[in-house]
GROMACS .gro file of C-alpha atoms in nm:
model
   84
    1MET     CA    1  -0.156   0.351   0.703
    2ARG     CA    2  -0.371  -0.002   0.671
    3GLY     CA    3  -0.430  -0.034   1.086
    4MET     CA    4  -0.580   0.357   1.029
    5LEU     CA    5  -0.834   0.232   0.735
    6ALA     CA    6  -0.897  -0.121   0.902
    7HIS     CA    7  -0.948   0.074   1.273
    8GLU     CA    8  -1.084   0.454   1.181
    9TYR     CA    9  -1.260   0.393   0.851
   10GLY     CA   10  -1.418  -0.016   0.830
   11VAL     CA   11  -1.167  -0.140   0.569
   12ASP     CA   12  -1.168  -0.519   0.521
   13LEU     CA   13  -0.838  -0.580   0.455
   14ALA     CA   14  -0.892  -0.970   0.344
   15LYS     CA   15  -1.064  -0.803   0.140
   16ILE     CA   16  -0.812  -0.605  -0.109
   17GLN     CA   17  -0.583  -0.764  -0.272
   18TRP     CA   18  -0.233  -0.649  -0.226
   19PHE     CA   19   0.110  -0.641  -0.387
   20GLN     CA   20   0.436  -0.611  -0.259
   21ALA     CA   21   0.718  -0.423  -0.486
   22GLY     CA   22   0.943  -0.167  -0.487
   23VAL     CA   23   0.820   0.214  -0.532
   24LEU     CA   24   1.051   0.300  -0.855
   25GLN     CA   25   1.280   0.016  -0.859
   26PRO     CA   26   1.163  -0.349  -0.897
   27GLY     CA   27   1.307  -0.600  -0.750
   28ARG     CA   28   1.202  -0.552  -0.364
   29VAL     CA   29   1.259  -0.817  -0.074
   30GLU     CA   30   1.109  -0.782   0.235
   31LYS     CA   31   1.419  -0.784   0.475
   32VAL     CA   32   1.231  -0.898   0.784
   33GLU     CA   33   0.893  -1.120   0.798
   34LEU     CA   34   0.555  -1.011   0.783
   35ARG     CA   35   0.275  -1.130   1.024
   36LEU     CA   36   0.022  -0.987   0.847
   37PRO     CA   37  -0.341  -1.026   0.990
   38ALA     CA   38  -0.543  -1.337   0.925
   39GLY     CA   39  -0.718  -1.311   0.610
   40VAL     CA   40  -0.491  -1.095   0.466
   41THR     CA   41  -0.255  -1.187   0.187
   42ILE     CA   42   0.068  -1.040  -0.062
   43GLU     CA   43   0.136  -1.149  -0.343
   44PRO     CA   44   0.524  -1.024  -0.453
   45ARG     CA   45   0.566  -0.862  -0.749
   46ARG     CA   46   0.953  -0.845  -0.851
   47GLU     CA   47   0.970  -0.770  -1.166
   48ALA     CA   48   0.762  -0.473  -1.112
   49THR     CA   49   0.739  -0.130  -0.959
   50LEU     CA   50   0.397   0.012  -0.777
   51VAL     CA   51   0.422   0.301  -0.995
   52GLU     CA   52   0.448   0.159  -1.319
   53MET     CA   53   0.155  -0.123  -1.175
   54LEU     CA   54  -0.008   0.241  -1.084
   55ALA     CA   55   0.002   0.405  -1.440
   56LYS     CA   56  -0.122   0.084  -1.616
   57GLY     CA   57  -0.403   0.090  -1.417
   58GLU     CA   58  -0.310  -0.217  -1.231
   59LEU     CA   59  -0.365  -0.089  -0.894
   60ASP     CA   60  -0.614   0.164  -0.710
   61ALA     CA   61  -0.375   0.342  -0.472
   62VAL     CA   62  -0.075   0.276  -0.352
   63ILE     CA   63   0.066   0.302   0.013
   64SER     CA   64   0.431   0.419   0.058
   65ALA     CA   65   0.622   0.583   0.266
   66HIS     CA   66   0.751   0.752  -0.044
   67VAL     CA   67   0.564   1.009  -0.269
   68VAL     CA   68   0.424   0.885  -0.558
   69PRO     CA   69   0.276   1.011  -0.896
   70GLY     CA   70  -0.082   1.093  -0.892
   71ARG     CA   71  -0.332   1.220  -0.595
   72ARG     CA   72  -0.398   1.176  -0.262
   73LEU     CA   73  -0.644   0.932  -0.071
   74PHE     CA   74  -0.678   1.199   0.186
   75GLU     CA   75  -0.670   1.606   0.063
   76ASP     CA   76  -0.540   1.700   0.425
   77PHE     CA   77  -0.368   1.398   0.524
   78ALA     CA   78  -0.139   1.574   0.774
   79PRO     CA   79  -0.340   1.607   1.026
   80LEU     CA   80  -0.496   1.312   1.049
   81GLU     CA   81  -0.164   1.133   1.054
   82LEU     CA   82  -0.111   1.382   1.354
   83GLU     CA   83  -0.427   1.286   1.514
   84TYR     CA   84  -0.373   0.909   1.442
   0.00000   0.00000   0.00000
């Protein structure tokens, strides 16, 4: 999804404050070392969940393989995913 935002929509990933946390349960730790593009950093939040942070207004959006409460960035997302 990050790649699609950057390549298809011109989003500068380095201008986003990225957080890493469990979606529904706190304490998530990366299993594989991340290789991030230059200028992109991720702040781990092991004490919180992305759903909690979104509900509190601490996040503007969540990128996840899991469905989270709220609305999707792209309403008709399935054709866009297939096209990408």
